[in-house]
Coordinates of C-alpha atoms and ligand atoms in Angstrom, one line a residue:
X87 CA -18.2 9.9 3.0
X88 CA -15.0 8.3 1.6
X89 CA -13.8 9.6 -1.8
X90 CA -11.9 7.2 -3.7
X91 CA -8.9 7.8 -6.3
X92 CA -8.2 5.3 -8.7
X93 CA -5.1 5.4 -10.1
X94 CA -4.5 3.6 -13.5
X95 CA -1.5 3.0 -16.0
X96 CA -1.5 3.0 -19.7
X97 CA 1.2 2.8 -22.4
X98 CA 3.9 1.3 -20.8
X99 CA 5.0 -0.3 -17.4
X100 CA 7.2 1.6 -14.9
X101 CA 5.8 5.2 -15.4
X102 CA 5.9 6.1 -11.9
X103 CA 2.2 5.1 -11.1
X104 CA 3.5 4.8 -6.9
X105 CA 5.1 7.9 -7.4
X106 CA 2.6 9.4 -8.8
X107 CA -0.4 8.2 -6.6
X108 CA 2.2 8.9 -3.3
X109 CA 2.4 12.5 -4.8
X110 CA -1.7 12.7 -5.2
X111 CA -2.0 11.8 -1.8
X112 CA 0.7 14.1 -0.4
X113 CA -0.8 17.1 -1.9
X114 CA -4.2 16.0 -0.3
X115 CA -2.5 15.7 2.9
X116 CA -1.4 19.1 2.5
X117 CA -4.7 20.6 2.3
X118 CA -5.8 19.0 5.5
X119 CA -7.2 16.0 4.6
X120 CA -6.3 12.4 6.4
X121 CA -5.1 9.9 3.4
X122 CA -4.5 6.2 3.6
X123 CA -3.7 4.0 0.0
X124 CA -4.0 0.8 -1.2
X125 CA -1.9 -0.8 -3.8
X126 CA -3.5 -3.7 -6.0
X127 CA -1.3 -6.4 -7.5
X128 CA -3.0 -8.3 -10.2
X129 CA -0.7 -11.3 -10.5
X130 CA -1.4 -14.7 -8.1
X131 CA 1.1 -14.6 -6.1
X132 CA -0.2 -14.1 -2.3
X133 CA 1.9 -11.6 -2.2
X134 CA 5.4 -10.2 -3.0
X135 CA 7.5 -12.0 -0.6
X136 CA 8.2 -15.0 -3.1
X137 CA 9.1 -13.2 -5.5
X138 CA 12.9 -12.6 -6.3
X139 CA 14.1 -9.1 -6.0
X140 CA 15.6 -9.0 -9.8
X141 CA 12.0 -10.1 -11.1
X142 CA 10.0 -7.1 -9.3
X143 CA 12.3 -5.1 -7.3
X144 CA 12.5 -4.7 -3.7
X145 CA 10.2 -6.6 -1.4
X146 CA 8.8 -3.8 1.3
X147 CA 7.9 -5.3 4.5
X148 CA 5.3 -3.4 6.5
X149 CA 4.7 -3.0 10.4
X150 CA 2.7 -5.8 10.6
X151 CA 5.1 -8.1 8.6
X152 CA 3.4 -7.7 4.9
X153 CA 5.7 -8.6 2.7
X154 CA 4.6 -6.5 -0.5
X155 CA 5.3 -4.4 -3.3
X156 CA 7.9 -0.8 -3.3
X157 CA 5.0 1.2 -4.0
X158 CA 3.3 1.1 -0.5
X159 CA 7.0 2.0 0.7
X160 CA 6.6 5.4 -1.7
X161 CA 3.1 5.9 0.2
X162 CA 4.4 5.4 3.3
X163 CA 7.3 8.2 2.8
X164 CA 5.5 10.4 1.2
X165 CA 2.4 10.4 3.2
X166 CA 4.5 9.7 6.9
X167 CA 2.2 7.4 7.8
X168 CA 2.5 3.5 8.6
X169 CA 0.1 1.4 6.1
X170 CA -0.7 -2.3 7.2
X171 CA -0.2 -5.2 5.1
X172 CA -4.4 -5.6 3.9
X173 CA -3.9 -2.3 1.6
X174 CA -1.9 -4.7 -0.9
X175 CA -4.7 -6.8 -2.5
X176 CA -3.3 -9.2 -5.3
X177 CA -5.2 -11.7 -7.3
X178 CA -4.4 -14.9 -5.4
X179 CA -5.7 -13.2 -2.0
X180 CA -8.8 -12.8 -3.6
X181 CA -9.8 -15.8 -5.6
X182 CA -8.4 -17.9 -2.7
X183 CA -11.3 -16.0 -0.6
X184 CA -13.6 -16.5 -2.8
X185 CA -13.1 -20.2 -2.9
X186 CA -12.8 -20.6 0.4
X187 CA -15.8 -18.8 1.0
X188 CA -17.7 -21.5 -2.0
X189 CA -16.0 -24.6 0.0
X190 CA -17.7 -23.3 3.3
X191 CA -21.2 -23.1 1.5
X192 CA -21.1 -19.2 1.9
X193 CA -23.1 -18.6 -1.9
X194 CA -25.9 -21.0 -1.1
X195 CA -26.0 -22.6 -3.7
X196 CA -25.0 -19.8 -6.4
X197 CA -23.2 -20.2 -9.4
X198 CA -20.2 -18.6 -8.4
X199 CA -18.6 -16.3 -10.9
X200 CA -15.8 -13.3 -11.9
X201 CA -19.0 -10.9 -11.7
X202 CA -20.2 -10.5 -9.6
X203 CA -18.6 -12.9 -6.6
X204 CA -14.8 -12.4 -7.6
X205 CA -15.1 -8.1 -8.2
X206 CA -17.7 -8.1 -5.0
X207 CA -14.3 -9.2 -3.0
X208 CA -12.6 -6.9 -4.7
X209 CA -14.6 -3.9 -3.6
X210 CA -15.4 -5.7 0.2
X211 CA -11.2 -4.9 0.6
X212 CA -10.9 -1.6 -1.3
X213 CA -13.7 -0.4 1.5
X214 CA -12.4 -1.6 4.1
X215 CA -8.7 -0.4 4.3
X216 CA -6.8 -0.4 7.4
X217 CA -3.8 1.6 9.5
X218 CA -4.0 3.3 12.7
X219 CA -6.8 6.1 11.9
X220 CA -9.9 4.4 10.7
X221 CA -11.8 7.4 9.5
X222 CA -9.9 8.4 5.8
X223 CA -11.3 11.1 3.8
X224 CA -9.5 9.7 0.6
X225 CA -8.4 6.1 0.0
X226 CA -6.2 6.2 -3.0
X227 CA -6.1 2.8 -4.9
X228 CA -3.3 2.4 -7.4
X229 CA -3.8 -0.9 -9.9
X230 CA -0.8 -2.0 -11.1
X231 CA -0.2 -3.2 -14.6
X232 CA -1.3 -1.2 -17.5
X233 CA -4.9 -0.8 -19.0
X234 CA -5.3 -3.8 -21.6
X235 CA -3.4 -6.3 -19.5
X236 CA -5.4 -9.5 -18.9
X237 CA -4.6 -9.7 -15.5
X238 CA -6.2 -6.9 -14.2
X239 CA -9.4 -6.5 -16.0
X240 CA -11.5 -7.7 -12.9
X241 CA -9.9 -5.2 -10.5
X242 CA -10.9 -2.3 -13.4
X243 CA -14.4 -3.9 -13.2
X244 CA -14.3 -3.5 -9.7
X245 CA -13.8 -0.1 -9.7
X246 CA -15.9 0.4 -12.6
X247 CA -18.8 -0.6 -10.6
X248 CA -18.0 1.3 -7.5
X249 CA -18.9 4.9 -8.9
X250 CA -22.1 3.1 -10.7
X251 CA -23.2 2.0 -7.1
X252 CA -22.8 5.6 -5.7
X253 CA -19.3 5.8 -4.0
X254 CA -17.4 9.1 -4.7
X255 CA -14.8 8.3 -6.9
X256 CA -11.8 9.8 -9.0
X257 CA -10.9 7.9 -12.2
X258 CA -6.8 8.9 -12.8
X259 CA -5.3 7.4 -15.8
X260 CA -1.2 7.7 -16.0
X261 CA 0.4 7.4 -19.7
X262 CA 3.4 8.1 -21.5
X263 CA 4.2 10.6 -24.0
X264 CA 7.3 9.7 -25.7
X265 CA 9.1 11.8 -28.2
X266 CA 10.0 10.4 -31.5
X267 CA 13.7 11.2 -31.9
X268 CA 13.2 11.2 -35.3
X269 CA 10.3 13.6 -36.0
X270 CA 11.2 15.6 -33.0
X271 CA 7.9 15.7 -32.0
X272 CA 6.1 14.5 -28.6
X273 CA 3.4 11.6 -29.6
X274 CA 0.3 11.6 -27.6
X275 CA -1.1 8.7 -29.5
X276 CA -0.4 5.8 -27.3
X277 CA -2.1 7.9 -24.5
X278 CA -5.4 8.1 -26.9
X279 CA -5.5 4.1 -27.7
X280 CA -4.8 3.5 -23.4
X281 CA -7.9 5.8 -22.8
X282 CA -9.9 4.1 -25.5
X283 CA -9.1 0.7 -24.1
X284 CA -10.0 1.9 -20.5
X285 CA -13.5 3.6 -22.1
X286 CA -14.2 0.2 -23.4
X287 CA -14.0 -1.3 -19.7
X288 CA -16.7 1.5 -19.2
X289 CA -13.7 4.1 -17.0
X290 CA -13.9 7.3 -18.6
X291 CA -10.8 8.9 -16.7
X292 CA -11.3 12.4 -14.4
X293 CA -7.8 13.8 -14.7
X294 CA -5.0 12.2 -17.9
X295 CA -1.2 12.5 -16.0
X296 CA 0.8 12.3 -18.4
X297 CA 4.4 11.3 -18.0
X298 CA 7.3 12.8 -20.2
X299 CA 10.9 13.6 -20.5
X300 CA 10.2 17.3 -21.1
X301 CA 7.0 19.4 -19.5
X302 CA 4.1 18.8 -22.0
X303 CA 3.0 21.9 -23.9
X304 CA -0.7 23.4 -24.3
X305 CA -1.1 22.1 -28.2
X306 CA -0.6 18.4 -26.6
X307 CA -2.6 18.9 -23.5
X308 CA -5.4 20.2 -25.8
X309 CA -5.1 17.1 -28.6
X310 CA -5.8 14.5 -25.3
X311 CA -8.0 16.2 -24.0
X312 CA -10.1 16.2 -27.4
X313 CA -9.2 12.7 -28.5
X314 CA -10.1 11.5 -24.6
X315 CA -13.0 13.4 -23.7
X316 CA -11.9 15.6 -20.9
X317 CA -10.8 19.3 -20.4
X318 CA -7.4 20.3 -21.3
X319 CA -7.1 21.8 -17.6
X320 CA -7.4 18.2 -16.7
X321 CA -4.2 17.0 -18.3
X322 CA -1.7 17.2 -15.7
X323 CA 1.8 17.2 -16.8
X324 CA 4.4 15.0 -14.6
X325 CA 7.8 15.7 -16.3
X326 CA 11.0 14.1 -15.8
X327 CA 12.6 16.0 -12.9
X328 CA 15.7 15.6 -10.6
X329 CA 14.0 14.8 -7.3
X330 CA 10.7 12.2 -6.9
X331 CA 9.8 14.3 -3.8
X332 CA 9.6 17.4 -5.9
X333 CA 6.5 15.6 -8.1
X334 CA 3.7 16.9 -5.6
X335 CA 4.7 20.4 -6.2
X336 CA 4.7 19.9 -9.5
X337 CA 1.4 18.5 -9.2
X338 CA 0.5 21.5 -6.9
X339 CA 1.5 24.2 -9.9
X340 CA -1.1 22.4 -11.7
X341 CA -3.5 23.1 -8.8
X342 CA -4.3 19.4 -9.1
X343 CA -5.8 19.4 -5.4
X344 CA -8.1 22.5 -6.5
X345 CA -9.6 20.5 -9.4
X346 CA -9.8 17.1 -7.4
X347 CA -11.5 18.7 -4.7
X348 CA -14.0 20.8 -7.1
X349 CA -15.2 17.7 -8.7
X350 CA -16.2 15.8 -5.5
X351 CA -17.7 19.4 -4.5
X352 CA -15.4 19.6 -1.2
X353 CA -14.1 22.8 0.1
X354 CA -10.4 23.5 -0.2
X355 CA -8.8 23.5 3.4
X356 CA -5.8 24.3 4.7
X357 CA -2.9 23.9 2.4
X358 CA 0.3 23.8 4.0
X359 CA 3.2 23.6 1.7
X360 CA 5.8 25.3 3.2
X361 CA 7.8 22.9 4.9
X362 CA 7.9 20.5 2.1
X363 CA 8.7 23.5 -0.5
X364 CA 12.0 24.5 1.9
X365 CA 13.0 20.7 2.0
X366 CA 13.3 20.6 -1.3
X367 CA 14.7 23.9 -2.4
X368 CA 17.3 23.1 0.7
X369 CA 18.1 20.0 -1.2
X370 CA 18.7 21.6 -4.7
X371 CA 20.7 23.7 -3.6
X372 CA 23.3 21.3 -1.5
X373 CA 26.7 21.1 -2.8
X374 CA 28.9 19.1 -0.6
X375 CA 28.9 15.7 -1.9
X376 CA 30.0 12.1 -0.1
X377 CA 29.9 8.8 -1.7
X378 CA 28.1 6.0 -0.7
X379 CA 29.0 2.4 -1.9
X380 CA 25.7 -0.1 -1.4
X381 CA 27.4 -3.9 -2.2
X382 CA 24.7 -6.0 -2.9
X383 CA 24.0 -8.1 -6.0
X384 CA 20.5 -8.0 -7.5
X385 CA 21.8 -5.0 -9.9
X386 CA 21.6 -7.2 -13.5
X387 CA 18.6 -8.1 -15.0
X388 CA 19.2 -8.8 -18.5
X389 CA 21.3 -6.1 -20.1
X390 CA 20.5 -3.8 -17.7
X391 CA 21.9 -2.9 -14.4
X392 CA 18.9 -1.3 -12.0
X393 CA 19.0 -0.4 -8.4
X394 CA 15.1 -1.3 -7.8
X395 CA 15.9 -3.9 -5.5
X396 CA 17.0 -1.7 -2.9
X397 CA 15.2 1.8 -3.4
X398 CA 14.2 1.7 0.5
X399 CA 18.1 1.5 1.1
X400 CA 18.9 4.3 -1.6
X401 CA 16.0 6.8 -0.2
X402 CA 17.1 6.3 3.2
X403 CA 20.7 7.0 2.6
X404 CA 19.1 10.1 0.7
X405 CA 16.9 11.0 3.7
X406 CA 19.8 11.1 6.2
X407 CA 22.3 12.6 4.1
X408 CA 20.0 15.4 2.8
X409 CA 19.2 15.6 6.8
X410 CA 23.1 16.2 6.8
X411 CA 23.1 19.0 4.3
X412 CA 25.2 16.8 2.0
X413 CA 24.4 15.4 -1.6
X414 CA 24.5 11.8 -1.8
X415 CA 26.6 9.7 -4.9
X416 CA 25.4 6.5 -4.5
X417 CA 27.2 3.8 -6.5
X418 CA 25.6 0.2 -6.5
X419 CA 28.5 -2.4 -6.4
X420 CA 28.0 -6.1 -7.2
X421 CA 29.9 -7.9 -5.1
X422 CA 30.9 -10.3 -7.1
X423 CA 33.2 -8.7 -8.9
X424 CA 35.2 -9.2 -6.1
X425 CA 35.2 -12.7 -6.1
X426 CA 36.1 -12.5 -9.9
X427 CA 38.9 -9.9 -9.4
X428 CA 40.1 -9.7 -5.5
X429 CA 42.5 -6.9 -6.2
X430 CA 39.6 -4.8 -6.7
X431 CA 39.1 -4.6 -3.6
X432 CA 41.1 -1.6 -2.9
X433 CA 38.9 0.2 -5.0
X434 CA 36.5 0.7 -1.9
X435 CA 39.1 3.3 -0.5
X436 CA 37.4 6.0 -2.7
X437 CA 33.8 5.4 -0.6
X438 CA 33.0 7.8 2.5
X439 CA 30.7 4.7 3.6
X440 CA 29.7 1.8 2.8
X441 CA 26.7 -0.7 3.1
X442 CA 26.1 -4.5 2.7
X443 CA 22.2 -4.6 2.5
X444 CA 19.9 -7.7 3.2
X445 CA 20.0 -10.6 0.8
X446 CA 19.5 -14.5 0.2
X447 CA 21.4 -17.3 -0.7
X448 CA 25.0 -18.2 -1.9
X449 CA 26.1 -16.1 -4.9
X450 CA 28.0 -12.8 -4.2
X451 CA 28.2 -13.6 -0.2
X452 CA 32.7 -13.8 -0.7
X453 CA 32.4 -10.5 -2.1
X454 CA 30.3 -9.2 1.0
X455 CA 32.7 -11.0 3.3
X456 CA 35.7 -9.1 1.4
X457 CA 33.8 -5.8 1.3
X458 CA 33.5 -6.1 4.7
X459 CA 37.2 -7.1 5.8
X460 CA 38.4 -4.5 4.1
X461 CA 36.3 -1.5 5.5
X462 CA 37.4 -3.5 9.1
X463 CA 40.3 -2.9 8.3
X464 CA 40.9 0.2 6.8
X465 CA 38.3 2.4 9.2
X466 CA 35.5 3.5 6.1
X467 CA 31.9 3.7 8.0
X468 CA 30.0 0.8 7.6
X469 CA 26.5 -0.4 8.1
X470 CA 25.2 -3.7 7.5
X471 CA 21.6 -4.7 6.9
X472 CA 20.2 -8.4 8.4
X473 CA 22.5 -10.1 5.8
X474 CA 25.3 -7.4 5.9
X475 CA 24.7 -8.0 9.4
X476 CA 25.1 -11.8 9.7
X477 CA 28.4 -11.8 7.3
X478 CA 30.1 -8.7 9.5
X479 CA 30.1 -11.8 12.4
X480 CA 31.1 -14.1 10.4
X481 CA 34.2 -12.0 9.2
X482 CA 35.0 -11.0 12.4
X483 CA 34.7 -14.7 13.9
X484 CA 37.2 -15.7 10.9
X485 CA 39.7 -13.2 11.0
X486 CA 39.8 -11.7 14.4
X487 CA 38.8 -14.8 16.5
X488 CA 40.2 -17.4 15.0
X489 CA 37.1 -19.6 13.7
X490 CA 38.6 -20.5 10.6
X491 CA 35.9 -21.3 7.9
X492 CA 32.9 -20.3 10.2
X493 CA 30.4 -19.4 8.3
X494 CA 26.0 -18.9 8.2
X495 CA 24.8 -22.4 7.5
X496 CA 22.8 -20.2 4.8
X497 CA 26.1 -20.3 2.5
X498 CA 27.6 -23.5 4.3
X499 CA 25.6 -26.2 6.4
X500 CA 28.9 -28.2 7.2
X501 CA 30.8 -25.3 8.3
X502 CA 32.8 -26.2 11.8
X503 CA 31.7 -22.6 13.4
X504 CA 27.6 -22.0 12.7
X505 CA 27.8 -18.7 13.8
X506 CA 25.1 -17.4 12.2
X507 CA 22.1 -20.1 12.0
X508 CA 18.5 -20.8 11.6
X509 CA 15.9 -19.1 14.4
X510 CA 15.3 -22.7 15.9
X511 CA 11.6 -22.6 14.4
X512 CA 12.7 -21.8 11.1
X513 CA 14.0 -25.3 10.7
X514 CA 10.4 -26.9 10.7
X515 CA 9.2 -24.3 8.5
X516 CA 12.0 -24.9 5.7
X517 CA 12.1 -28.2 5.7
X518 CA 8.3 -28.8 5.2
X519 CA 8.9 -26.0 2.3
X520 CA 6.5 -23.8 4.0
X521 CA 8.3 -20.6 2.1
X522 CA 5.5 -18.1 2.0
X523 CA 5.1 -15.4 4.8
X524 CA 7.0 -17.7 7.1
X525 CA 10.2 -15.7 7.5
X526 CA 10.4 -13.7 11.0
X527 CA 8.7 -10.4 9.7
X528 CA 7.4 -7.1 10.7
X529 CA 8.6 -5.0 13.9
X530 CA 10.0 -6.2 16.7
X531 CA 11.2 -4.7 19.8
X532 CA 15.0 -4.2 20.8
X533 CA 16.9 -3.4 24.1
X534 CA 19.3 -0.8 23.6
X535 CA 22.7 -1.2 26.1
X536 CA 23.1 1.5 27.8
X537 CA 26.7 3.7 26.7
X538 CA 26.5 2.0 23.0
X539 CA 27.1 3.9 20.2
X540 CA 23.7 2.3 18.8
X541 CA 21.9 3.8 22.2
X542 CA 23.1 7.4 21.5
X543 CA 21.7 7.4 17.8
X544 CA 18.4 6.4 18.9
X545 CA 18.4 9.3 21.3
X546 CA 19.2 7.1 24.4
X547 CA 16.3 5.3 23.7
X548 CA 16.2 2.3 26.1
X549 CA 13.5 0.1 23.5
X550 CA 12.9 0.4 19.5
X551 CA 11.2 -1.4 17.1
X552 CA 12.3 -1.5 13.6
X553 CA 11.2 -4.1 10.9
X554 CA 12.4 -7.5 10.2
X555 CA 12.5 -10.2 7.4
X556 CA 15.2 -12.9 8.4
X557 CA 15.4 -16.8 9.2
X558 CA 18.5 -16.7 10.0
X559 CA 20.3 -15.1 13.5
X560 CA 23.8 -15.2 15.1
X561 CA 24.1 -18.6 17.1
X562 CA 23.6 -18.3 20.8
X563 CA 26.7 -20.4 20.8
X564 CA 29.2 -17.7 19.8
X565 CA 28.4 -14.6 21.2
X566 CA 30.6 -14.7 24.1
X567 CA 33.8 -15.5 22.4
X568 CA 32.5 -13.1 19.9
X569 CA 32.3 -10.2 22.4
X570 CA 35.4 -11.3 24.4
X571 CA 36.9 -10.1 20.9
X572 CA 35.5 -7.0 20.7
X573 CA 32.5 -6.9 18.8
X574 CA 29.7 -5.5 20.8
X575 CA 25.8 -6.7 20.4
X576 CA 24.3 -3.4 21.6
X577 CA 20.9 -4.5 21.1
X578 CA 18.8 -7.7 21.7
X579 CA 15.1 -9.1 21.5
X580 CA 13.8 -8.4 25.2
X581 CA 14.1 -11.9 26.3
X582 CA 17.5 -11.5 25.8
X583 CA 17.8 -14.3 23.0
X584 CA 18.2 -12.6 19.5
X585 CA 21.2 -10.1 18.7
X586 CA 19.2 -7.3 17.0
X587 CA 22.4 -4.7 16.9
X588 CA 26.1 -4.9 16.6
X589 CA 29.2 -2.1 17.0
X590 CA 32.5 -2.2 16.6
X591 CA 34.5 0.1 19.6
X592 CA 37.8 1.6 17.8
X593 CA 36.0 2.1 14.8
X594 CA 35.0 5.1 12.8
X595 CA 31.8 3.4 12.4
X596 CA 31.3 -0.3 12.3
X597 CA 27.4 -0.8 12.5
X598 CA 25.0 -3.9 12.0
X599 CA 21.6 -4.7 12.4
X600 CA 19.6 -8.0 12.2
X601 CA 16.6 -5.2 11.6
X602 CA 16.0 -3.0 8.3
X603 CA 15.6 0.4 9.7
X604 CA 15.3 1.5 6.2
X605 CA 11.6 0.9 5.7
X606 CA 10.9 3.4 8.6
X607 CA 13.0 6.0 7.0
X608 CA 11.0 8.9 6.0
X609 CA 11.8 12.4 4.4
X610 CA 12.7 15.0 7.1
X611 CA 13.2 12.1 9.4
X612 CA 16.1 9.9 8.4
X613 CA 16.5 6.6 10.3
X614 CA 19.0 6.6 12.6
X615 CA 21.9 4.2 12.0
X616 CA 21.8 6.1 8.2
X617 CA 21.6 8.9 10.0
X618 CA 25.2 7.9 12.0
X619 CA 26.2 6.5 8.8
X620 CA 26.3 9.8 6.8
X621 CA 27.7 12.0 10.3
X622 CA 30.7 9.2 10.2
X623 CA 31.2 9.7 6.7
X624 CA 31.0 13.4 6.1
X625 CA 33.7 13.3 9.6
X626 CA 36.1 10.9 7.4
X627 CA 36.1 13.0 4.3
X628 CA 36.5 16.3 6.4
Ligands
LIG1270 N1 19.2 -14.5 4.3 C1 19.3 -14.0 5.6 C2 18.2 -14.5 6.6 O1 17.2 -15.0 6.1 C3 19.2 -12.5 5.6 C4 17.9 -11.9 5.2 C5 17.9 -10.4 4.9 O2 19.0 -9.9 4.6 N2 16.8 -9.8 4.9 O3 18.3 -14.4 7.7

């Protein structure tokens, strides 16, 4: 039989809930047991890929071209496993099921309602998850939003019901225990009013995880565990600490698994924490730094700069330097400061490395073009991702072949060299505003050339896939006076057509790829053209 865990949020938004529920699931991995998750977004939107990446962070993009939330990309690396795009449920996937199940007479006849038509959905998807093993001993379901929200009320109904109807299930709530600087004192009230509002939807919670700045003492865990009707052994404290990956051994201190599996009356297996323990003791102890410059330009929201919209990018530079026995600095540069203040360009001389990751649209593209001349020129590693990609041909088509004022036809439709332009059926798509999962998405294969640079980091692999999320490509048109130039496309769609990888000969390392390899970048195994980026880098400081 499946055992669920449903993982909730109370007090505040941004706790760590994918963390957290990543973390459950790794430690249940490490006592033997096969894990798949599923995250639920309550709001209508389809799903994530419409939405823009300062309003809810990065879009992940799975195998099967999902375009969905960062959390499943926490599952994915903590758990090393791919997850397909139906464990992302969101509101408007389901009520648009259930209505088109009414329109096609499906209810005969029935009234159709929230309960029980809209939360039977619900629980038909949470049953049925997918991925490439179909038999899961634990399906961990993470609701986003906080307990109280209007949003996601049906979705706690949902899993209300499931235990009421038999299933095995976990109820995990995840607050916040802030300390008043004033009083001095850690405040475990907010987590009592969360648990009474999720009481009142009829979830009385299993385990409380309670998230804090410092490790939460006995005469807290004890207060919860009165005031919310559990045992104090069931508090599980998730302090701040210096590494995300460290949480499940945290988590494993606690013997979290122990009590899990106790409840649900299973026998504790294997548990296999060894590897995982070195990884991360290796990586506290690392002292050789490098520094990492990511230009991109979804860094302000508000008054507040935040890197959210490229975590995948920031844990696989991690990944590969950590892989490299070095400590990453990662500083997030908006490029348009270059475009404000060109002489600041020079500042990129400090950077081992640098990367131009994906983006959309106009604003901050100058800076990326300037970023990228200058790296050219003055031999700092660089990798570019789809967009950092695209503008790497259209700087080296400006300055080194002589196309002056080609451009994407993204930025510029007008421009006199298109060398980067739509996919030809991309142009249908746009212009009958079809925007939603239309994009080319998912993995795809490449054809490595044999000798490149690109080959030898995949392990002379002759055929890869990585993930994609692009309309745009570099023009058919211009790759030959492109590569009469220099510039190298190491790697292309099998047929031949799409230019999928680019190096630069008589570079330190000048790397770009239509793909973004950093969504199958996993701890312990670092993708590869991070992987290269990070050898380049620690060769340049050296
Ligand atoms: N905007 C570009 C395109 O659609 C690049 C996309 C990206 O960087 N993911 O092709």
């Amino acid at each position: 039989m499946v055992n669920y865990i449903i993982v909730t949020g109370g007090v505040i938004s941004g706790l760590g809930k994918g963390i957290t529920t990543a973390s459950i699931g790794k430690i249940l991995v490490n006592h033997g047991y096969k894990v798949t998750a599923i995250k639920i977004d309550p709001y209508i939107n389809f799903d994530a890929g419409t939405l823009r990446p300062t309003e809810h962070g990065e879009v992940w993009v799975t195998e099967d071209g999902g375009e969905i939330d960062q959390d499943l990309g926490h599952y994915e690396r903590f758990l090393d496993i791919n997850i397909p795009k139906c464990n992302n449920i969101t509101t408007g996937q389901v009520y648009s099921a259930v209505i088109e199940k009414e329109r096609s007479g499906k209810y005969l006849g029935k009234t159709v309602q929230p309960i029980p038509h809209v939360t039977d959905e619900i629980k038909r998807r949470i049953r049925a998850p997918g991925g490439e093993e179909t038999k899961f001993d634990f399906v961990l379901v993470e609701i986003g939003g906080t307990v109280g929200d209007y949003e996601n009320v049906l979705f706690l109904e949902a899993v209300r019901q499931m235990k009421l109807e038999g299933e095995k299930v976990i109820y995990v709530h995840v607050t916040y225990v802030p300390v008043l600087k004033s009083v001095g004192e850690a405040k475990t009230k907010p987590t009592q009013h969360s648990v009474k509002l999720l009481r009142e939807i009829g979830i009385q919670p299993d385990f409380i995880i309670t998230r804090s700045e410092k490790p939460l003492d006995d005469v807290r865990k004890e207060k919860i565990a009165l005031f919310c009707n559990i045992s104090g052994e069931d508090v599980i404290s998730d302090s701040n600490i210096d590494n995300v990956y460290g949480v499940p051994l945290l988590f494993e201190e606690q013997e979290l698994c122990k009590k899990i599996l106790k409840k649900l009356g299973l026998r504790k297996e294997e548990n296999d924490f060894n590897a995982w323990k070195n990884y991360i003791a290796k990586i506290r102890k690392l002292d050789k730094k490098i520094k990492i410059g990511i230009v991109g330009k979804y860094f302000d929201i508000g008054a507040f700069k935040l890197s959210d919209a490229y975590i995948s990018v920031i844990e696989a530079v991690k990944h590969a330097a950590w892989n490299n026995n070095v400590r990453p600095e990662i500083e997030w540069i908006d490029s348009k400061i270059f475009e404000k203040h060109p002489r600041k360009i020079v500042n990129l001389k400090k950077f081992d490395a640098i990367i131009v990751p994906g983006g959309f649209g106009l604003s901050g593209v100058d800076g990326k073009i300037a970023t990228i001349k200058y790296v050219r020129e003055n031999n700092i590693p660089y990798l570019g991702l789809c967009l950092g990609m695209q503008l790497a041909v259209v700087e080296y088509a400006r300055n080194v072949c002589g196309l002056k004022g080609a451009n994407t036809t993204e930025v510029e439709k007008t421009t006199p060299y298109p060398v980067i332009d739509f996919i030809p059926d991309q142009v249908k798509i746009v212009t009958e505003s079809r925007y939603g999962a239309t994009m080319r998405l998912g993995a795809y294969p490449a054809i490595l050339a044999d000798g490149s640079l690109i080959r030898k980091l995949y392990n002379d692999q002759n055929k890869v896939y990585e993930r994609h999320r692009h309309r745009y490509e570099v023009n058919p048109k211009y790759i030959e006076i492109l590569e009469k130039k220099g510039l190298v496309f190491s790697g292309r769609s099998p047929d031949g057509i799409l230019m999928e990888f680019m190096e630069l000969p008589n570079h330190p390392y000048f790397t770009g790829t239509q793909a973004h390899p950093e969504f199958k970048s996993r701890p312990m195994k670092p993708a590869p053209l991070f992987d290269g980026l990070i050898k380049a880098a620690k060769k340049k400081k050296e």
